[in-house]
Coordinates of C-alpha atoms in Angstrom, one line a residue:
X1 CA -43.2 151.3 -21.5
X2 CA -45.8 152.9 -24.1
X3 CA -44.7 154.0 -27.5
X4 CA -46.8 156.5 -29.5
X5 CA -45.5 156.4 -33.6
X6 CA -48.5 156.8 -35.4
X7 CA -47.7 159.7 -37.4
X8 CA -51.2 160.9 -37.1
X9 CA -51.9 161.0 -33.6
X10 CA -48.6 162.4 -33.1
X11 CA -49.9 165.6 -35.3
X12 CA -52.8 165.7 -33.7
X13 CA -51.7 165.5 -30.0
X14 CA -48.4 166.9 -30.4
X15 CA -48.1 169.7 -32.9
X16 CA -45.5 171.5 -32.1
X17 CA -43.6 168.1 -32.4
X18 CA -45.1 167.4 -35.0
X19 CA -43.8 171.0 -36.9
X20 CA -40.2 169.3 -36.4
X21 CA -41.0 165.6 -37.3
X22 CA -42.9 166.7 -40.5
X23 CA -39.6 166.1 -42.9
X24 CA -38.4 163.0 -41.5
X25 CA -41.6 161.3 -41.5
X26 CA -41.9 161.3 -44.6
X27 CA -38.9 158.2 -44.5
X28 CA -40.7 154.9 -42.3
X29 CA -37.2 154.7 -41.0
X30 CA -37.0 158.4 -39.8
X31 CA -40.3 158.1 -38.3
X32 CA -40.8 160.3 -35.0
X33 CA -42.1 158.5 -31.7
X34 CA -42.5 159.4 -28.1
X35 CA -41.5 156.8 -25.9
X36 CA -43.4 156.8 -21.9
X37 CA -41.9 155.2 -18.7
X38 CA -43.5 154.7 -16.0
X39 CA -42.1 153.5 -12.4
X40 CA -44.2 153.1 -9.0
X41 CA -42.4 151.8 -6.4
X42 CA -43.2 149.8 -3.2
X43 CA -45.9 151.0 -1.0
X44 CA -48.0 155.3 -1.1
X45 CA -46.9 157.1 -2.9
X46 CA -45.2 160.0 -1.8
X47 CA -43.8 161.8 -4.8
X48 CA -44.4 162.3 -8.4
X49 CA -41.4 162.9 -11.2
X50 CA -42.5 163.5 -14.5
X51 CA -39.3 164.0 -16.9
X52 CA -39.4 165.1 -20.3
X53 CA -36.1 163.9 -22.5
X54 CA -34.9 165.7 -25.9
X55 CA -34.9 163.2 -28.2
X56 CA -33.6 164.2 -31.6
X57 CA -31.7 161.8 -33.1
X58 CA -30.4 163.8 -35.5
X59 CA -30.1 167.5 -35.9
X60 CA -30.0 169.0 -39.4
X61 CA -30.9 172.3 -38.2
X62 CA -34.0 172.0 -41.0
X63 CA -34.4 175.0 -43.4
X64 CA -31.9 176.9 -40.9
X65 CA -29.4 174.4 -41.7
X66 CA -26.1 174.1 -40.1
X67 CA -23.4 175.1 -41.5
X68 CA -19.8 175.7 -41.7
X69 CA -19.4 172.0 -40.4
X70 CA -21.1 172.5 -37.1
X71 CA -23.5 169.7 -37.8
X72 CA -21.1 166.9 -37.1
X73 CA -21.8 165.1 -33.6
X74 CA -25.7 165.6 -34.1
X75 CA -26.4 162.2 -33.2
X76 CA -25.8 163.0 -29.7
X77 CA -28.8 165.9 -29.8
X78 CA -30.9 162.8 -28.0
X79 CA -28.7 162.7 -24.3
X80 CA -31.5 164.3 -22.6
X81 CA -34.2 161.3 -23.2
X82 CA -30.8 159.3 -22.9
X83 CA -30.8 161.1 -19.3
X84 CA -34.7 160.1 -18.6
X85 CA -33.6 156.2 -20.0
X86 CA -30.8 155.9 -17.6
X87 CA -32.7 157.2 -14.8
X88 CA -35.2 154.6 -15.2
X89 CA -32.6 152.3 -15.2
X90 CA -31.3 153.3 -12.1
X91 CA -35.2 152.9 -10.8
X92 CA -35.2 149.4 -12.0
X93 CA -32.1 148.9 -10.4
X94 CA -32.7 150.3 -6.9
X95 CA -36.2 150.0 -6.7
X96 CA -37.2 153.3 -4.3
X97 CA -40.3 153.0 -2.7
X98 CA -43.1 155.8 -2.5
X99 CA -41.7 157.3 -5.5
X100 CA -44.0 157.2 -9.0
X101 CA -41.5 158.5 -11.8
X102 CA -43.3 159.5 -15.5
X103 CA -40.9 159.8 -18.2
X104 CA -41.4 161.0 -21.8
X105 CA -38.9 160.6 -24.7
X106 CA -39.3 163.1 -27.8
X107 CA -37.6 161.3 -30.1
X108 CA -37.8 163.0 -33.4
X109 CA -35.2 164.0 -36.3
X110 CA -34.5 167.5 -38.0
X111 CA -34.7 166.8 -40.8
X112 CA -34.5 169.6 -44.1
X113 CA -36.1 168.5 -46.8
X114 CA -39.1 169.8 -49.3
X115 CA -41.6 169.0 -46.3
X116 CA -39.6 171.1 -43.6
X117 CA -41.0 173.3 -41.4
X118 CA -39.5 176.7 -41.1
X119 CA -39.6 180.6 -39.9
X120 CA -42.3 182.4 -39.9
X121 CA -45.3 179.8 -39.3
X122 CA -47.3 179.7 -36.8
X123 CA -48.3 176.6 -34.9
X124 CA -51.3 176.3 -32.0
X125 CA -49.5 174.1 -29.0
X126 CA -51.4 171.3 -27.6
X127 CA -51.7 174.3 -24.7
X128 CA -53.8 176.6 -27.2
X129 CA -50.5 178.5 -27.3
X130 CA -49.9 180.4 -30.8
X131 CA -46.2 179.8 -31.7
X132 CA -44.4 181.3 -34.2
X133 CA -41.5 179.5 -35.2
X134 CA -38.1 182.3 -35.6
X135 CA -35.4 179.5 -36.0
X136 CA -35.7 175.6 -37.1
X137 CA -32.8 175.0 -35.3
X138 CA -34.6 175.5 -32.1
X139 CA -36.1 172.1 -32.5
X140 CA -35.5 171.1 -29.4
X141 CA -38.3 173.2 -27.1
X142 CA -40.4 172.7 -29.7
X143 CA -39.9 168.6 -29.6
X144 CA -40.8 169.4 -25.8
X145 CA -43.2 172.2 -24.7
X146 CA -46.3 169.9 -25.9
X147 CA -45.1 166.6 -24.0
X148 CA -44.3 168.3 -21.1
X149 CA -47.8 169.8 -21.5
X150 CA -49.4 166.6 -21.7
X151 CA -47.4 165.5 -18.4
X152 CA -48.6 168.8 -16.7
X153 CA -52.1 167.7 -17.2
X154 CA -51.0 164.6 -15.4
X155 CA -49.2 166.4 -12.7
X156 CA -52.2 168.2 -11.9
X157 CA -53.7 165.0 -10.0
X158 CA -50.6 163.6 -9.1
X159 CA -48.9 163.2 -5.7
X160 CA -46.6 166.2 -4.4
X161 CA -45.6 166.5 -8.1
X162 CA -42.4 168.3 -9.7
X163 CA -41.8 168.5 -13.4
X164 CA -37.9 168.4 -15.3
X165 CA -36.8 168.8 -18.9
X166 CA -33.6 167.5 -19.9
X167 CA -32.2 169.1 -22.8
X168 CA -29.2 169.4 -24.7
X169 CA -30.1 172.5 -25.8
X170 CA -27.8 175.5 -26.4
X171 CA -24.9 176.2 -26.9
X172 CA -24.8 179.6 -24.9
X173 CA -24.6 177.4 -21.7
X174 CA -21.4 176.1 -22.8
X175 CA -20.5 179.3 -23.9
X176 CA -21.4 180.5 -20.4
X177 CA -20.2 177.7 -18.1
X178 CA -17.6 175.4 -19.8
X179 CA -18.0 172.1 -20.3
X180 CA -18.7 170.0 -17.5
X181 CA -21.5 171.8 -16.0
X182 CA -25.3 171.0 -16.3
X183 CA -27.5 174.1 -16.0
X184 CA -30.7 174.2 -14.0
X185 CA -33.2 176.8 -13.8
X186 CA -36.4 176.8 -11.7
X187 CA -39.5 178.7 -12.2
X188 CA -41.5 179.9 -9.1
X189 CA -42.9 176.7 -7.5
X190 CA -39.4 175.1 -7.8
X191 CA -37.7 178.0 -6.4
X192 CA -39.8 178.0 -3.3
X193 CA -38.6 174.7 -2.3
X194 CA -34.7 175.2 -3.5
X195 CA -35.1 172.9 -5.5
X196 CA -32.0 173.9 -7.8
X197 CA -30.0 174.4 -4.8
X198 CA -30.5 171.1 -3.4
X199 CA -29.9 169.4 -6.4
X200 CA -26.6 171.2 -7.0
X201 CA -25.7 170.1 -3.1
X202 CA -26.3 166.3 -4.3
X203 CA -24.0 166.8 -7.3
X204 CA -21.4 168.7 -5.8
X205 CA -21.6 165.1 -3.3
X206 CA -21.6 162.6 -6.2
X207 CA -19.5 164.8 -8.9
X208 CA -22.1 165.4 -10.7
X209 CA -21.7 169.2 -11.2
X210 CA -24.5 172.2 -11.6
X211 CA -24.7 175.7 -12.2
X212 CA -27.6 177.9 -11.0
X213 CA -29.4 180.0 -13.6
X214 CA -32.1 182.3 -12.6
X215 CA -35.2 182.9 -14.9
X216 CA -36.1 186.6 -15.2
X217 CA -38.8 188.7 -16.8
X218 CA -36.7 189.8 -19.6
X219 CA -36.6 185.8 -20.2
X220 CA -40.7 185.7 -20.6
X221 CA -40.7 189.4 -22.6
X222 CA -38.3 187.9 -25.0
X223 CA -40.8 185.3 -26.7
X224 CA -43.7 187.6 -26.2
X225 CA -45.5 187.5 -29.7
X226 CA -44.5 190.7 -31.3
X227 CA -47.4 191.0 -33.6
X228 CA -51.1 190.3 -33.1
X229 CA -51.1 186.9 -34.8
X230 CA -48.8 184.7 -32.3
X231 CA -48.5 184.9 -28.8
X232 CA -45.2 183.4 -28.2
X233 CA -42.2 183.9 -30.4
X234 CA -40.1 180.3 -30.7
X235 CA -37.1 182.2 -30.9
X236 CA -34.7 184.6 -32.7
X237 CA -32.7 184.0 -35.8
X238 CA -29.2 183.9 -34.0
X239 CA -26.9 181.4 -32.5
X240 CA -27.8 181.1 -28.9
X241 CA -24.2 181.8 -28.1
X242 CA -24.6 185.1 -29.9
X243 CA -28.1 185.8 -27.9
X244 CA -27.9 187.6 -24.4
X245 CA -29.2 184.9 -22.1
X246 CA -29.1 182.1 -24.9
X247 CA -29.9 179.3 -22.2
X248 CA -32.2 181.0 -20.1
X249 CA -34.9 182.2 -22.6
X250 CA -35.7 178.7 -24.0
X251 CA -36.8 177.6 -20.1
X252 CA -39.5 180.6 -20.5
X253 CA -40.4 179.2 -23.4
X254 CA -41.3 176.2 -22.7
X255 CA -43.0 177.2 -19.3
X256 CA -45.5 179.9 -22.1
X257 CA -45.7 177.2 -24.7
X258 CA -46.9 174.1 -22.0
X259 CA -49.4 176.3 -20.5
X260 CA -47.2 176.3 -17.7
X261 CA -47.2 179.7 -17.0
X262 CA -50.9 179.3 -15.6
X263 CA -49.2 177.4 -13.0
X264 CA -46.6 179.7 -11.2
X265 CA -46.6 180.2 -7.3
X266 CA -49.3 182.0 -6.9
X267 CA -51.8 180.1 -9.0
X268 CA -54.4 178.1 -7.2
X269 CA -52.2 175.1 -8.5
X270 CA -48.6 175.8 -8.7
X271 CA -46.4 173.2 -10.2
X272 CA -42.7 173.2 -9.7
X273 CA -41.1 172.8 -13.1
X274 CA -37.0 173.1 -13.5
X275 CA -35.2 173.0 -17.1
X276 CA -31.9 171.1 -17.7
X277 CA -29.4 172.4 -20.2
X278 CA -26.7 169.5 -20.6
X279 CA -25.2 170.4 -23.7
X280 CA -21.9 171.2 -21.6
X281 CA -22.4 167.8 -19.3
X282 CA -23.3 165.2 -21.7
X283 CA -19.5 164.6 -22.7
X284 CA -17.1 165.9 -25.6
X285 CA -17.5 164.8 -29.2
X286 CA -16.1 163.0 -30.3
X287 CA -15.6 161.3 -27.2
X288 CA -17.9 158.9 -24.7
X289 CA -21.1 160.4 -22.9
X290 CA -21.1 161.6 -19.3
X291 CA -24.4 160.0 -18.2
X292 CA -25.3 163.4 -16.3
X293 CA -27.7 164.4 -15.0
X294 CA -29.0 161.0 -13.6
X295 CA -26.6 160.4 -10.9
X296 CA -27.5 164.3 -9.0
X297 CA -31.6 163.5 -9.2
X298 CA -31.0 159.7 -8.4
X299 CA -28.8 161.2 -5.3
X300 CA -31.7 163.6 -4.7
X301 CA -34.6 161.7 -5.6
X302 CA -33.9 158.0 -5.1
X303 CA -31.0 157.0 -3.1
X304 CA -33.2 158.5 0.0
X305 CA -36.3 156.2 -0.6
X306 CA -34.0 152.7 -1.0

């Protein structure tokens, strides 16, 4: 376990993060941090995960704050690098062997305050990537896309690698599934190997339960940069429940705002990458967590290698 917290660094190596930590870091107790795992088991290794968990532990919305009492429950905005700490607690556990897992957890509050960031800035990605924010409540991609940057620079040398984020992000997927379903889209790499099929086959078998989403080109055209001074657009100013394909856009996102996108099938290196919606999954509020996704990619990824 390796904790990064100085609020510096974090700026500087994570700014897109750092955009969404700006408010709360000015309170030592609100402090952002990213938290890394790491788990090599017994013997070669034979596969590389590299998981990236949403972390905010609470979710103001910022300068697009939330309102009409939707904000209670935002404690629970961290289940997806909950999701990346319970899998590595079923690592620990089982102990698989020729399996190296890398876990990153972007914890970070939304905070509004006279320090927030909001609409209309525009923020280089640790990718070189020119975002312009549309919507501080879209905190979440943005806590992400650089970590899951930094672990695609890992996943470049790494073994037969495969990159997740875990999210808890919209509330279109709920909108558009109900609400015991995760959501998993894959981009190119990922889809070449079924990897969103097979991973919905080890749910269905341990009841943890997915839904398929596809990622199109209208996905990627929607956070095109509309003017000459970004190149990717965070997002609209809308609910994501009110925005045609609300949970698939943000998994384009993150694929243009990692640098990602350099990395699709037919790149010279192709990395599969799949986004995790569990804002359905992760459990009612109020009411107790679900713990999904980690028994499905345990099934898939672990269980086979004890």
């Amino acid at each position: 376990v390796s904790v990064k917290s100085d609020q510096d660094q974090l700026n500087k190596e994570y700014p897109l993060y750092g955009a969404v930590n700006r408010a709360a870091s000015q309170v030592s107790r609100h402090q952002g941090r990213v938290i890394f795992l790491e788990y090599t088991g017994e013997g070669n290794t034979e596969k590389t995960l590299f998981l990236v968990g949403k972390g905010v532990t609470y979710d103001t919305g910022g300068a697009d704050i939330k309102a009409g009492g939707v904000m209670a429950g935002m404690h629970r905005d961290k289940c997806g690098a909950a999701a990346v700490a319970g899998f590595f607690k079923i690592l620990s556990e089982m102990k698989p062997k020729g399996l190296k897992v890398v876990g990153a957890m972007a914890m970070v509050r939304n905070s509004v305050g006279s320090n927030c960031y909001v609409a209309d800035e525009i923020i280089t990605s640790r990718a070189g990537v020119r975002v312009r924010v549309g919507n501080t409540d879209a905190e979440g991609r943005m806590a992400m896309a650089d970590v899951l940057c930094h672990l695609k620079e890992q996943a470049l040398t790494a073994v037969n690698p495969q990159l997740f984020t875990i999210a808890t992000l919209t509330g279109h997927v709920i909108r558009a599934y109900g609400e015991n379903y995760s959501a998993i889209l894959d981009n190119g790499p990922a889809r070449n190997m079924n990897n969103a099929q097979e991973i919905q086959a080890a749910g269905d078998e341990w009841a943890d339960p997915f839904e398929i989403s596809t990622l199109r080109r209208d996905d990627y055209d929607f956070h095109r940069g509309k003017s000459e001074y970004e190149d990717v657009l965070q997002c609209n100013n809308s609910p994501s429940s009110a925005t045609a394909r609300g949970h698939q856009t943000p998994a384009a996102f993150l694929i243009e705002a990692s640098g990602l996108e350099k990395h699709g099938k037919e790149s010279d290196k192709p990395l599969p990458y799949s986004h995790l919606d569990i804002a359905g999954s992760s459990g009612p509020f109020p009411g107790v967590p679900t713990g999904a996704p980690i028994v499905a990619l345990a099934a898939q990824f672990v269980f086979p290698r004890c």
